[in-house]
PDB file of C-alpha atoms in Angstrom:
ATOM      1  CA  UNK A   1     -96.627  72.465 -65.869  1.00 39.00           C
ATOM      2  CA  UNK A   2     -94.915  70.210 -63.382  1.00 40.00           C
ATOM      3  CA  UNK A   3     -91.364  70.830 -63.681  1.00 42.00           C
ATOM      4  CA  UNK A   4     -89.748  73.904 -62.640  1.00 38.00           C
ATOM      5  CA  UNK A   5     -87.672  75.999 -65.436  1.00 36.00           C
ATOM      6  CA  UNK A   6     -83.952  74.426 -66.479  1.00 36.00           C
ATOM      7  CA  UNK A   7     -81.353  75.942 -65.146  1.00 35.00           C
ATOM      8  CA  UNK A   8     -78.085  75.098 -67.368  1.00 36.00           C
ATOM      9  CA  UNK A   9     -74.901  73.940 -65.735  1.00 36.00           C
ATOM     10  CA  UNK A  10     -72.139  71.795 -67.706  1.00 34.00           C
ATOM     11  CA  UNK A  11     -72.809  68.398 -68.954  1.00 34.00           C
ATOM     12  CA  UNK A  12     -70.964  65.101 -68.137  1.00 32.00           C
ATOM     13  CA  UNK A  13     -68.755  64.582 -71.434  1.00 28.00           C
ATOM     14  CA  UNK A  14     -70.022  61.572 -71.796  1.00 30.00           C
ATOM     15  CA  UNK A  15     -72.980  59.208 -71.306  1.00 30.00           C
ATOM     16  CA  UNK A  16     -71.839  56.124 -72.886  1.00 34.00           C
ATOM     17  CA  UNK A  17     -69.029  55.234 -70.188  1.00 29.00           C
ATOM     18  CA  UNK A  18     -69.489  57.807 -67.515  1.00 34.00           C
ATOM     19  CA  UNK A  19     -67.488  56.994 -64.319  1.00 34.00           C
ATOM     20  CA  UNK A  20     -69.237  54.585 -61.690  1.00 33.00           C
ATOM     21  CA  UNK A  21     -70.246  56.040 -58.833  1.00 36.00           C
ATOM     22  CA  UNK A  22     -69.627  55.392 -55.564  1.00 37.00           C
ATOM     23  CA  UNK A  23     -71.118  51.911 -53.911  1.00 35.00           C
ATOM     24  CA  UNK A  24     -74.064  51.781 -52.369  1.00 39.00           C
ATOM     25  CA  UNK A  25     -73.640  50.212 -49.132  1.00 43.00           C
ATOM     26  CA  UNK A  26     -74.916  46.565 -49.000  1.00 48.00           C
ATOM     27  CA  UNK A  27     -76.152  44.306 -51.713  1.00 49.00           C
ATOM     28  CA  UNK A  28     -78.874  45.855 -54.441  1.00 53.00           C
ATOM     29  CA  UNK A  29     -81.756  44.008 -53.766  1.00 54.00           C
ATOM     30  CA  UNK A  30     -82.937  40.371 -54.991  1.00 47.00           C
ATOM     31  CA  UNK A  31     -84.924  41.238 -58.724  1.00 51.00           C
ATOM     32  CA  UNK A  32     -88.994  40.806 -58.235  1.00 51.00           C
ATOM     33  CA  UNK A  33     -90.218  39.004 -60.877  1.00 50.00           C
ATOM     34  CA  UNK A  34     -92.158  40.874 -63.375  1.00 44.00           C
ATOM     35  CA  UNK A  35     -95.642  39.285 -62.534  1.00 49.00           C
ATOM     36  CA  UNK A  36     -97.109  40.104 -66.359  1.00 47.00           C
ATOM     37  CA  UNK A  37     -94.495  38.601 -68.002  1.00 47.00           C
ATOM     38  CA  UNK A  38     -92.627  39.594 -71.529  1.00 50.00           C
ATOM     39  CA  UNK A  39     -94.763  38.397 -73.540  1.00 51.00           C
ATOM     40  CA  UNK A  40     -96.182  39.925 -77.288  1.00 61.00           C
ATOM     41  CA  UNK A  41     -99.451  40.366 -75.559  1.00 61.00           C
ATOM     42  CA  UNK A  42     -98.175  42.193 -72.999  1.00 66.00           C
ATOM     43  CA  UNK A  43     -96.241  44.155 -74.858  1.00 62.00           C
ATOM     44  CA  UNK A  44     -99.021  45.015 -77.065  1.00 65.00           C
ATOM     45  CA  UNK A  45    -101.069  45.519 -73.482  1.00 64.00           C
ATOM     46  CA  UNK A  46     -98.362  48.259 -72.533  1.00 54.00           C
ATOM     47  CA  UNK A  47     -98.840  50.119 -75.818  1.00 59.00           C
ATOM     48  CA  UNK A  48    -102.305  50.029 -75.678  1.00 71.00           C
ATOM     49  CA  UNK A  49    -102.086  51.728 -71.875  1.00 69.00           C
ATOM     50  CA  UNK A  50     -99.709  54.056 -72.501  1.00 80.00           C
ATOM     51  CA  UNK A  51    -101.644  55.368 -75.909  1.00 85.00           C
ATOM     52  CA  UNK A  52    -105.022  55.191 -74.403  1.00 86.00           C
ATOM     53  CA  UNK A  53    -103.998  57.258 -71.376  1.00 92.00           C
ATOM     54  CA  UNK A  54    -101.220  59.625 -72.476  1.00 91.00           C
ATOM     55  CA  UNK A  55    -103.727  62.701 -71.839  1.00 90.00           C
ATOM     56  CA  UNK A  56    -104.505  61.534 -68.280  1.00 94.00           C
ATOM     57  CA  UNK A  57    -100.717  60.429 -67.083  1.00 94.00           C
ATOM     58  CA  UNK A  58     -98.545  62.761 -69.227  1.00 94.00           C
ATOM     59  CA  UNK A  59    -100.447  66.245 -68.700  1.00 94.00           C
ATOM     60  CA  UNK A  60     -98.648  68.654 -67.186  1.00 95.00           C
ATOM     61  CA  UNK A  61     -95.364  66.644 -67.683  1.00 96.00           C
ATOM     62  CA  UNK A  62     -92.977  69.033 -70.090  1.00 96.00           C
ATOM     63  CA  UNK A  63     -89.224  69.845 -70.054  1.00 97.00           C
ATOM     64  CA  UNK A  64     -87.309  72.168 -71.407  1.00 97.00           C
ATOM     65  CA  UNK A  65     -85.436  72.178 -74.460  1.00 96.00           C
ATOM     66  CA  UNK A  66     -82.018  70.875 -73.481  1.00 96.00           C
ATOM     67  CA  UNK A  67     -82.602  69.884 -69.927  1.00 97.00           C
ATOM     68  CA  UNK A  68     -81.185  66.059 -69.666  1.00 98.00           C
ATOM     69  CA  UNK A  69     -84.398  63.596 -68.761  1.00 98.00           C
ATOM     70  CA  UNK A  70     -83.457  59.990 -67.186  1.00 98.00           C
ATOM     71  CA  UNK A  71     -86.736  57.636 -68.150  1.00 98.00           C
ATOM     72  CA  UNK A  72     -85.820  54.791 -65.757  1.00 98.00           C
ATOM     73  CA  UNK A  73     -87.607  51.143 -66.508  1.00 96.00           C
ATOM     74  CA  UNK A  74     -88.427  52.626 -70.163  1.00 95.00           C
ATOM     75  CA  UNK A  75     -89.200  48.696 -70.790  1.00 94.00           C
ATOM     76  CA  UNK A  76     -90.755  48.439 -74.488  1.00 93.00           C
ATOM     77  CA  UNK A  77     -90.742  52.410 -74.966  1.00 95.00           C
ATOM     78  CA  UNK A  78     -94.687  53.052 -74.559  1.00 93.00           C
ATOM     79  CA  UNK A  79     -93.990  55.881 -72.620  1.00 94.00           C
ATOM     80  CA  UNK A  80     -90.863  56.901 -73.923  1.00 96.00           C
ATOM     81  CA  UNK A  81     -92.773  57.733 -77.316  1.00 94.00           C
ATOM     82  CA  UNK A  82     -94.784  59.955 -74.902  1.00 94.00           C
ATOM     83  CA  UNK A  83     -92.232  61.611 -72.936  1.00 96.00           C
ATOM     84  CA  UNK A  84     -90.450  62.658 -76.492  1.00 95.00           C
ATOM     85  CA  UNK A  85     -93.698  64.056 -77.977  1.00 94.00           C
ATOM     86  CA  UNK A  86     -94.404  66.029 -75.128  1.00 95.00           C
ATOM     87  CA  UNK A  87     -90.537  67.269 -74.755  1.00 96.00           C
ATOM     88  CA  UNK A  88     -89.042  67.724 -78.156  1.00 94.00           C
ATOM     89  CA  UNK A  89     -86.514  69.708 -77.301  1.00 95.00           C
ATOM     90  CA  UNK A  90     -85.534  67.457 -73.976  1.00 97.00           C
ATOM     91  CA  UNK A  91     -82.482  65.158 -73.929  1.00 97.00           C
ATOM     92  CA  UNK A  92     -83.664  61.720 -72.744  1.00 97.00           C
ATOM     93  CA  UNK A  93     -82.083  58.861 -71.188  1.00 98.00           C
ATOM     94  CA  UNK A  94     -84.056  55.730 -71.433  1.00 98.00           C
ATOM     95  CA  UNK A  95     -82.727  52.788 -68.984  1.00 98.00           C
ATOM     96  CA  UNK A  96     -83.763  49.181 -68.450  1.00 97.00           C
ATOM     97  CA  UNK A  97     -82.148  45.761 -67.256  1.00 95.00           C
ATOM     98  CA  UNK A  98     -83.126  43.935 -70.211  1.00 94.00           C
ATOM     99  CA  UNK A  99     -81.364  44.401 -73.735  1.00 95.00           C
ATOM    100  CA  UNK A 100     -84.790  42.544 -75.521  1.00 94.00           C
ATOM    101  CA  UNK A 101     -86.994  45.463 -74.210  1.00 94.00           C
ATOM    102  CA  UNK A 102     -84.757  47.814 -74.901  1.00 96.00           C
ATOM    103  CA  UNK A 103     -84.780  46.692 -78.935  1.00 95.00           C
ATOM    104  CA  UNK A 104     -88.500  46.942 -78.778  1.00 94.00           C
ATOM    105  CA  UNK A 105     -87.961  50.391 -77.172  1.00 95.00           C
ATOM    106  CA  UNK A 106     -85.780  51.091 -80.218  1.00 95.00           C
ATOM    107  CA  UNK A 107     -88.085  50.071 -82.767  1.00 94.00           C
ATOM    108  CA  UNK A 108     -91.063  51.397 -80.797  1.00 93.00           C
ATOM    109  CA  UNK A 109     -89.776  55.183 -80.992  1.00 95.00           C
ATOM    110  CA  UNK A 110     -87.906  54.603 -84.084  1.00 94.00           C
ATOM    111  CA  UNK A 111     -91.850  53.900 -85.816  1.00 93.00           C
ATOM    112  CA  UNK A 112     -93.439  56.661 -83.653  1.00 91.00           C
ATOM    113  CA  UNK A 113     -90.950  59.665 -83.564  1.00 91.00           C
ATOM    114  CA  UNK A 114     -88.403  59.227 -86.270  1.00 90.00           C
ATOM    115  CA  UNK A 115     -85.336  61.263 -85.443  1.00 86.00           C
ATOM    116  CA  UNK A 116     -85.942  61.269 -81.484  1.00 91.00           C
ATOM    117  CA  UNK A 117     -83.016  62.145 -79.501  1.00 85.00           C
ATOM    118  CA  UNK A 118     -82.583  59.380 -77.401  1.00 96.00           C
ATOM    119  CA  UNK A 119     -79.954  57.541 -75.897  1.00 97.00           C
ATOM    120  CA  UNK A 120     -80.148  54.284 -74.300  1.00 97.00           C
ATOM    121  CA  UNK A 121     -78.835  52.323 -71.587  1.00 98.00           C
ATOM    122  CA  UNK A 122     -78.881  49.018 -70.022  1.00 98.00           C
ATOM    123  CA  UNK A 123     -78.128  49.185 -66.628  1.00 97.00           C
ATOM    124  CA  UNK A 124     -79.789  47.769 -63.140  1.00 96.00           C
ATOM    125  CA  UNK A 125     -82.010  50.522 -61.460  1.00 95.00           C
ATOM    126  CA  UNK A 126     -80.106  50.150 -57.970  1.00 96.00           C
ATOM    127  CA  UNK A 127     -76.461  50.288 -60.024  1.00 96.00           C
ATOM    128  CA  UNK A 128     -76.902  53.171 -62.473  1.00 97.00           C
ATOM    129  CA  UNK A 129     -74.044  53.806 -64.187  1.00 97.00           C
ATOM    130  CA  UNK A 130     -73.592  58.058 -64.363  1.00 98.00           C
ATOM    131  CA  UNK A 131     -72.539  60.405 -61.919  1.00 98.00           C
ATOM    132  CA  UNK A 132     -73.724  62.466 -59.254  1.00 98.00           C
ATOM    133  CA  UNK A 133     -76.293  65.156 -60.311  1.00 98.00           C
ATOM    134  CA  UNK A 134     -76.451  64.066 -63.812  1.00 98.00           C
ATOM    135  CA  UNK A 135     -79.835  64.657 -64.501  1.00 98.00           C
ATOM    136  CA  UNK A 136     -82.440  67.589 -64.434  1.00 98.00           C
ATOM    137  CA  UNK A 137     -85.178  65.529 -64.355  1.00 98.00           C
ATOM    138  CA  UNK A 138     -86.039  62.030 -63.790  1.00 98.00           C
ATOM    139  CA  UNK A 139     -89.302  59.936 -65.064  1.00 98.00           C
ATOM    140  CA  UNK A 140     -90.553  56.579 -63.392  1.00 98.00           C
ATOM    141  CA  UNK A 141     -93.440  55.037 -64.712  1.00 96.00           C
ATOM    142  CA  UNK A 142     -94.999  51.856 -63.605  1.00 95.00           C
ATOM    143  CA  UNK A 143     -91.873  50.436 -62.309  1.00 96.00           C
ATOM    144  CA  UNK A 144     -91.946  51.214 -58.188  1.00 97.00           C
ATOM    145  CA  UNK A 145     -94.662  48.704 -57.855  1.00 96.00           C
ATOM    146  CA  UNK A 146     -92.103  45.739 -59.214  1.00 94.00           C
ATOM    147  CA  UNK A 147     -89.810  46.284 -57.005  1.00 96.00           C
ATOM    148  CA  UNK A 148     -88.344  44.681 -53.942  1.00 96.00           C
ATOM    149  CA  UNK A 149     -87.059  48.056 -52.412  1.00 97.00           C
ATOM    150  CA  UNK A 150     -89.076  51.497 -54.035  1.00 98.00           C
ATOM    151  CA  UNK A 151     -87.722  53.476 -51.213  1.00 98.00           C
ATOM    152  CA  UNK A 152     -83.854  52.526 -51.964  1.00 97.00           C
ATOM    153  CA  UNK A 153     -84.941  52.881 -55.333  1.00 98.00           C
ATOM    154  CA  UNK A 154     -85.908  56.272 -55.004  1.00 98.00           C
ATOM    155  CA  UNK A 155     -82.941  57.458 -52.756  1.00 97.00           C
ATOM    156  CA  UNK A 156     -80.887  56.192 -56.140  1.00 97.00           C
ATOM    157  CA  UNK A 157     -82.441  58.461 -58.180  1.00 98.00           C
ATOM    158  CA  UNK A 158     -81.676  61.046 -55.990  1.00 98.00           C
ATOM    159  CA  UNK A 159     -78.573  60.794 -56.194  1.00 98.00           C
ATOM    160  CA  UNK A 160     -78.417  61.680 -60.308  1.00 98.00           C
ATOM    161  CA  UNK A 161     -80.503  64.060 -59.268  1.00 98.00           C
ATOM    162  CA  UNK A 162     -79.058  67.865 -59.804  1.00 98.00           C
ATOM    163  CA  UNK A 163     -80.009  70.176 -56.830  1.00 98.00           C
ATOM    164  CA  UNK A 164     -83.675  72.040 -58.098  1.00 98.00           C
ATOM    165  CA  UNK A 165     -83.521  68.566 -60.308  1.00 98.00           C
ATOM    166  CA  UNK A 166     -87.687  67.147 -60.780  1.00 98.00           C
ATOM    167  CA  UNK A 167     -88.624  63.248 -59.911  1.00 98.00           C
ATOM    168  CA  UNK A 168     -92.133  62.459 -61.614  1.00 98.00           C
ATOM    169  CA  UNK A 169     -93.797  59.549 -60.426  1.00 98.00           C
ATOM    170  CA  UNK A 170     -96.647  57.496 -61.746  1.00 97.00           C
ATOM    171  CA  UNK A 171     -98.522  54.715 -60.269  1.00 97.00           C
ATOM    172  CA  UNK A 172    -101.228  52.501 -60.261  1.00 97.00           C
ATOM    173  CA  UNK A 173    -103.237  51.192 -57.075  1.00 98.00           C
ATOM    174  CA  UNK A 174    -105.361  48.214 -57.748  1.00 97.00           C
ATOM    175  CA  UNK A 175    -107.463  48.691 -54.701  1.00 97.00           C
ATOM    176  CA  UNK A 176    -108.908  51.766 -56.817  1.00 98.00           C
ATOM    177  CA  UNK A 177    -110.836  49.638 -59.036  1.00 98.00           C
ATOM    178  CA  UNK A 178    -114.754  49.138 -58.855  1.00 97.00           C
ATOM    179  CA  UNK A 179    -117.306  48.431 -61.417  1.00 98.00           C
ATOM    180  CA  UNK A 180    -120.515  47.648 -62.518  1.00 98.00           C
ATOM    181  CA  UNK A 181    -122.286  45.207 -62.438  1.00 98.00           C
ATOM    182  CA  UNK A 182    -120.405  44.339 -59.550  1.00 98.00           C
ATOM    183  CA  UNK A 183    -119.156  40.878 -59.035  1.00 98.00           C
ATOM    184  CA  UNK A 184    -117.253  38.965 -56.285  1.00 98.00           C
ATOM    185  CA  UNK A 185    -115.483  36.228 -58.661  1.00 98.00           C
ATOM    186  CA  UNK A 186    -114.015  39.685 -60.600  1.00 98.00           C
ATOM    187  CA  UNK A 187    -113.058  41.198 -57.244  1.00 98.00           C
ATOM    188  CA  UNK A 188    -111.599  37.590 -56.308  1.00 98.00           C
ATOM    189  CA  UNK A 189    -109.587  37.195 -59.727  1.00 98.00           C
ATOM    190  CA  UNK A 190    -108.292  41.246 -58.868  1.00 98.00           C
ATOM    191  CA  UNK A 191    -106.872  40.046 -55.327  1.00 98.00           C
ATOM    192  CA  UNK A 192    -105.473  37.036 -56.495  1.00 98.00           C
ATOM    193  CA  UNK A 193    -103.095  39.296 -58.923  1.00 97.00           C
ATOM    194  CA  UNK A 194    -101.902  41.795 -56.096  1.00 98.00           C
ATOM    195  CA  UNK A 195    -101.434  38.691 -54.158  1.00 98.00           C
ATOM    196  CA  UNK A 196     -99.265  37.194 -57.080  1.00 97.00           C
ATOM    197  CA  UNK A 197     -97.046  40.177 -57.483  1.00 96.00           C
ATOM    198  CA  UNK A 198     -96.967  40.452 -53.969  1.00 97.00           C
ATOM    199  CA  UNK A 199     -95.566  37.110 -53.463  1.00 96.00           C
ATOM    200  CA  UNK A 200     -93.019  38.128 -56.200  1.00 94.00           C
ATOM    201  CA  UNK A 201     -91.638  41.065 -54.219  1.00 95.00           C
ATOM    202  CA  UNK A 202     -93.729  43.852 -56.174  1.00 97.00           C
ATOM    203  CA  UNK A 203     -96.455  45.988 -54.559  1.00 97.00           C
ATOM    204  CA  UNK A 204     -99.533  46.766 -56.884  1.00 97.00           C
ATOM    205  CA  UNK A 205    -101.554  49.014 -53.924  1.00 98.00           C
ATOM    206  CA  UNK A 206     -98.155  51.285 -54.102  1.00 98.00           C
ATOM    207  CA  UNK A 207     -99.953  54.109 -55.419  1.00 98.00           C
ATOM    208  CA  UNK A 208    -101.173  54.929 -52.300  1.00 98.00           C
ATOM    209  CA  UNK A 209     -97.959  55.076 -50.651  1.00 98.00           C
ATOM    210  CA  UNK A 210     -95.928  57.513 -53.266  1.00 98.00           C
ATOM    211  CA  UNK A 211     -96.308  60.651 -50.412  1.00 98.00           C
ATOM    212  CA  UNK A 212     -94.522  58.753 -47.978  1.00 98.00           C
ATOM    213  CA  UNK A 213     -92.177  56.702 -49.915  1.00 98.00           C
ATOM    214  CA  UNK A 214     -91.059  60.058 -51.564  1.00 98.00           C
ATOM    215  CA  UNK A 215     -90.630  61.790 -47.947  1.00 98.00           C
ATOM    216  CA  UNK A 216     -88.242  58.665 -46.278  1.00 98.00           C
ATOM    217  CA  UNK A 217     -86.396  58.674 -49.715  1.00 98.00           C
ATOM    218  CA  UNK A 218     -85.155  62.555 -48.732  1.00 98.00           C
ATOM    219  CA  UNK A 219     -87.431  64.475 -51.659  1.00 98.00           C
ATOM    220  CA  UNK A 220     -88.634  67.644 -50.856  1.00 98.00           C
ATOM    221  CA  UNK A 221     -91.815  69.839 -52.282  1.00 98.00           C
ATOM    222  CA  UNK A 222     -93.932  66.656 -52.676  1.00 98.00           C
ATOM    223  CA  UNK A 223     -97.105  66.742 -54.289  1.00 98.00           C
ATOM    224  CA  UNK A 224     -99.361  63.848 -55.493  1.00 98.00           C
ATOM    225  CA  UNK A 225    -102.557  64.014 -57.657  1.00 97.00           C
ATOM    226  CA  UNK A 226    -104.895  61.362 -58.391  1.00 98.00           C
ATOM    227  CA  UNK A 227    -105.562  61.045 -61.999  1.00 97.00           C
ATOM    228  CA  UNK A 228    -109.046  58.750 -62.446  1.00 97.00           C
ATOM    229  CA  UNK A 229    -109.684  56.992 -65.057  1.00 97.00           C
ATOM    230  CA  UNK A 230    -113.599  56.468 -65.474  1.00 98.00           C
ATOM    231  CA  UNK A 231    -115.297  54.470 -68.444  1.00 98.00           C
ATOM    232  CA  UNK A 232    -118.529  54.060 -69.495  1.00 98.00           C
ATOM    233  CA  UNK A 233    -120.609  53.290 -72.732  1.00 97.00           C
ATOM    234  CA  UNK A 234    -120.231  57.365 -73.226  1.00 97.00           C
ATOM    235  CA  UNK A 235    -116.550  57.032 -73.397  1.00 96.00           C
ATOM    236  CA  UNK A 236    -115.757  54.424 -76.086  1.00 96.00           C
ATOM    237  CA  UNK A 237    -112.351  55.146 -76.640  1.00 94.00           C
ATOM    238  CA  UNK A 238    -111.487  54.370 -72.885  1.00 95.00           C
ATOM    239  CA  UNK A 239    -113.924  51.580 -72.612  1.00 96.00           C
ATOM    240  CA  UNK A 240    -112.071  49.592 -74.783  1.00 95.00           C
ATOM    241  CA  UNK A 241    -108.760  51.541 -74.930  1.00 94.00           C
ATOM    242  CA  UNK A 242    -108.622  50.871 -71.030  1.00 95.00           C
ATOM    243  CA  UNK A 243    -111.211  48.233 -69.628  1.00 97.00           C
ATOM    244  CA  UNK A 244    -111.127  45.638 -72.660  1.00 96.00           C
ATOM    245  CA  UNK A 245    -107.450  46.267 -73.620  1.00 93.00           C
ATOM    246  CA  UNK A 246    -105.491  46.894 -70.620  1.00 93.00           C
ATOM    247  CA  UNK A 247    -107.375  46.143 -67.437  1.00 96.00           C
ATOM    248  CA  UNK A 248    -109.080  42.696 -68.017  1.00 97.00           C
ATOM    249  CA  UNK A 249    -105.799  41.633 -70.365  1.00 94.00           C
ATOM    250  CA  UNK A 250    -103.565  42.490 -67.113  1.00 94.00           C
ATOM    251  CA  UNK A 251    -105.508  40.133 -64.861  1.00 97.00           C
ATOM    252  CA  UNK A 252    -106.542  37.559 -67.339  1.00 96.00           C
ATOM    253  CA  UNK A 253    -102.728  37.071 -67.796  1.00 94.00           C
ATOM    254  CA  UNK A 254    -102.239  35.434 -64.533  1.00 96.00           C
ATOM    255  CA  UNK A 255    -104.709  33.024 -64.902  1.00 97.00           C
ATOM    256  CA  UNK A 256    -101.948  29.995 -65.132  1.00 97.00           C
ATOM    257  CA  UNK A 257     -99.769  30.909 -61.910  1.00 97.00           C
ATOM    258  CA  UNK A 258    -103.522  31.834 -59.771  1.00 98.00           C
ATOM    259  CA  UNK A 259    -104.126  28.173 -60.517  1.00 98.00           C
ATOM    260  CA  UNK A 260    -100.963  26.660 -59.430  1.00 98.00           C
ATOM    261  CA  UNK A 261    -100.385  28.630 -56.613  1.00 97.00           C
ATOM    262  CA  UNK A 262    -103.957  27.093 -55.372  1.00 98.00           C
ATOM    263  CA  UNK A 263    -105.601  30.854 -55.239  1.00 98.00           C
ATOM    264  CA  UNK A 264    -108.685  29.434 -57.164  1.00 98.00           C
ATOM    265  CA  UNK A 265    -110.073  26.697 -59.183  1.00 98.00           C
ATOM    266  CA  UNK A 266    -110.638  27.249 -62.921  1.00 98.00           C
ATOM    267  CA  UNK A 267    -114.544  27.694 -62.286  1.00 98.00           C
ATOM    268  CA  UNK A 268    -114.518  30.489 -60.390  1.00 98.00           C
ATOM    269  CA  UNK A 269    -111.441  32.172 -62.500  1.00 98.00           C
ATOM    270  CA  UNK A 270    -113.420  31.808 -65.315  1.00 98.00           C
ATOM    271  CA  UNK A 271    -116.381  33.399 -63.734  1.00 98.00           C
ATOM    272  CA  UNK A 272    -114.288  36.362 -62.768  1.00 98.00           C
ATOM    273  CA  UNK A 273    -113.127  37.047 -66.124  1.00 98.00           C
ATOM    274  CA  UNK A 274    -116.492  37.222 -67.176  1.00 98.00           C
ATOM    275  CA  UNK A 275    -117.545  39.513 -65.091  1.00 98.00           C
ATOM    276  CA  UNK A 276    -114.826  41.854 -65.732  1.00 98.00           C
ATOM    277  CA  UNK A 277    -115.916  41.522 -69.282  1.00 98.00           C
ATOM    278  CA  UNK A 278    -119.265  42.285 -68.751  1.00 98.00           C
ATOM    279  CA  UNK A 279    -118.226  45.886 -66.753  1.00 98.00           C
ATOM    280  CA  UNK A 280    -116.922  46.862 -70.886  1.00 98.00           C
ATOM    281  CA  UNK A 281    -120.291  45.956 -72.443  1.00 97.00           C
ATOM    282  CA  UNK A 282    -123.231  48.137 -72.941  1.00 96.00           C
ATOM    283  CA  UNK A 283    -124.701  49.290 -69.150  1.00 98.00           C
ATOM    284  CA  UNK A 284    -121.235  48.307 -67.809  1.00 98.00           C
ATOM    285  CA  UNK A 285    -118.692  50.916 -66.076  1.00 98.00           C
ATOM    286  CA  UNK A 286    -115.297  50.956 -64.842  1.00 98.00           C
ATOM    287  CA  UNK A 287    -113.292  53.403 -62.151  1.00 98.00           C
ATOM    288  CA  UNK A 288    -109.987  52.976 -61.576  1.00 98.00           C
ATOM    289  CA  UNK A 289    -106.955  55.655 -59.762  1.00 98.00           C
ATOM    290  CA  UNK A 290    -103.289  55.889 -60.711  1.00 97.00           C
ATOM    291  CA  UNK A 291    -101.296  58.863 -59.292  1.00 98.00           C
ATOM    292  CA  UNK A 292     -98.868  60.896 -60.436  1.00 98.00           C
ATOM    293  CA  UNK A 293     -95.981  62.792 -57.761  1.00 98.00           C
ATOM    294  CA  UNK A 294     -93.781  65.366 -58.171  1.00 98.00           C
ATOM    295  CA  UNK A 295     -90.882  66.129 -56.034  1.00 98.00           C
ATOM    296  CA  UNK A 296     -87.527  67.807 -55.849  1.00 98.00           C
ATOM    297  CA  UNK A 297     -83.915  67.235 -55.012  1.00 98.00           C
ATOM    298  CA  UNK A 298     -83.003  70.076 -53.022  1.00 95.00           C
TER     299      UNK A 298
END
C-alpha cells in the first residue's frame, strides 16, 4: 500500500462553503487548453483508459475508512469510479473547473457505484476553495500534463495538505511509446500531438519530470514507479482496451488542428494512423510508460 495509516484529527464543519484561503501571490495562471477536447468520443476514450488500466494505475492506491481524499481534475469521473472501489470507506472530494464534466462525473459514479460517498466541487485548481490542511490525501490523475504551471500546481495542493497528509501522482510520458512494426509517419503523427499540447501550455513528456517537480514543490519522501503498459496479440484485453481504444483514438483526435497548424499534410497523417493501427493487429505490439509518485506533506 501507498499511503501511510490515517491519523484522525477534527474535520472542517463544512465542505460546501468552507472559508477561502489566503491569496496566492500573483495571478493563477492563463488555462491551457485541453488539447483532446470534450467531446463524446473522448469521453468514451477516458472511460475506456481508466477501465482498461485500473489494475496497472490504481494498485497499491487504498485509504482508510474515513480519511478525507481530494480527487483534483476528476473531469468525467473515470477514475473517480476507481478511487471509490478501491476506498469504500474513504471520504472523497472530486474537483473540476467545468460544471458539464462534473454532471458526467455524477452520472458516471452514480451508474458504477450507487450510493458512493462523494461530494463535489467546482472550483479552479490554483483557487481551491477549503482550508489549510484539509485533506489526508490528495489524488491527481492525468491533469499535471495540461497545465501551464504543475509546479505551482503542486505547491497548492500542499497547502490542503495535513502534515503526514499523501499526494499520489499519475502520469503519462509520450516519449515512452514504441511499437511494432515500426513506422516514421506513426512516430511523426505522435510528435505532432506533444507539439500541439505543447503549444497549448500542457506538457505530455511530464512523466518524466514528476521526481523533480515534486521536490521544488516542497514534498518530502518521494518515490516514483514506472508502471508499463505492454500489448501484444497475447494480451487481448489491453490490445484493444489500450492500443485500439485509447492510444490511436488520443492521437487520431488531433488530426484537424495538425493540419492547420501546417505540422503535416493529410497524406502523411493518414499514413501515420495506419501504422498505429497496424501495431493492434495480429504480429503487432505496443509499449508505452506512465508513472505513478507518492509523496508527503511533512
Amino acid at each position: 500500500m501507498d499511503q501511510p495509516t490515517h491519523t484522525p484529527h477534527p474535520p472542517p464543519s463544512t465542505i460546501a462553503t468552507p472559508p477561502a484561503p489566503a491569496p496566492t501571490p500573483g495571478p493563477a495562471p492563463a488555462p491551457a487548453s485541453y488539447v483532446h477536447g470534450y467531446s463524446g468520443q473522448e469521453a468514451k476514450r477516458l472511460g475506456d483508459q481508466a477501465d482498461t488500466l485500473a489494475a496497472l494505475l490504481h494498485a497499491g492506491t487504498a485509504y482508510p475508512a474515513g480519511s478525507r481524499v481530494l480527487e483534483v481534475g476528476c473531469g468525467v469521473g473515470a477514475q473517480t469510479v476507481h478511487l471509490v472501489a478501491g476506498s469504500p470507506g474513504a471520504r472523497i472530494v472530486a474537483v473540476d473547473h467545468s460544471a458539464a464534466s462534473l454532471a458526467q462525473a455524477r452520472e458516471r459514479v452514480r451508474g458504477q457505484a450507487p450510493g458512493a460517498a462523494v461530494e463535489w466541487c467546482r472550483a479552479d485548481l490554483f483557487d481551491l476553495p477549503f482550508p489549510d490542511a484539509s485533506f489526508d490525501h490528495v489524488f491527481v490523475c492525468f491533469v499535471l500534463e495540461h497545465l501551464r504551471a504543475p509546479q505551482r500546481a503542486l505547491a497548492g495542493l500542499r497547502r490542503v495538505l495535513r502534515p503526514g497528509g499523501t499526494l499520489t501522482v499519475i502520469e503519462g510520458d509520450h516519449g515512452s511509446a514504441f511499437f511494432h512494426p515500426d513506422g516514421a509517419a506513426a512516430r511523426a503523427a505522435i510528435g505532432h500531438l506533444v507539439s500541439l499540447q505543447a503549444a497549448g501550455g500542457g506538457n505530455a513528456l511530464l512523466g518524466r519530470a514528476l521526481q523533480p517537480l515534486l521536490t521544488a514543490a516542497g514534498y518530502a519522501g518521494i518515490t516514483v514507479h514506472p508502471r508499463t503498459v505492454y500489448a501484444d496479440a497475447t494480451r487481448p484485453p489491453l490490445m484493444a482496451g489500450f492500443t485500439r481504444n485509447t492510444f490511436i483514438p488520443m492521437v487520431a483526435a488531433v488530426r484537424d488542428e495538425a493540419l492547420t497548424s501546417g505540422l503535416t499534410t493529410a497524406a502523411d497523417w493518414d499514413r501515420g494512423l495506419t501504422e498505429l493501427h497496424r501495431t493492434a493487429e495480429p504480429g503487432g505490439t505496443f509499449h508505452y510508460t506512465f508513472f505513478k509518485a507518492t509523496a508527503v506533506r511533512e
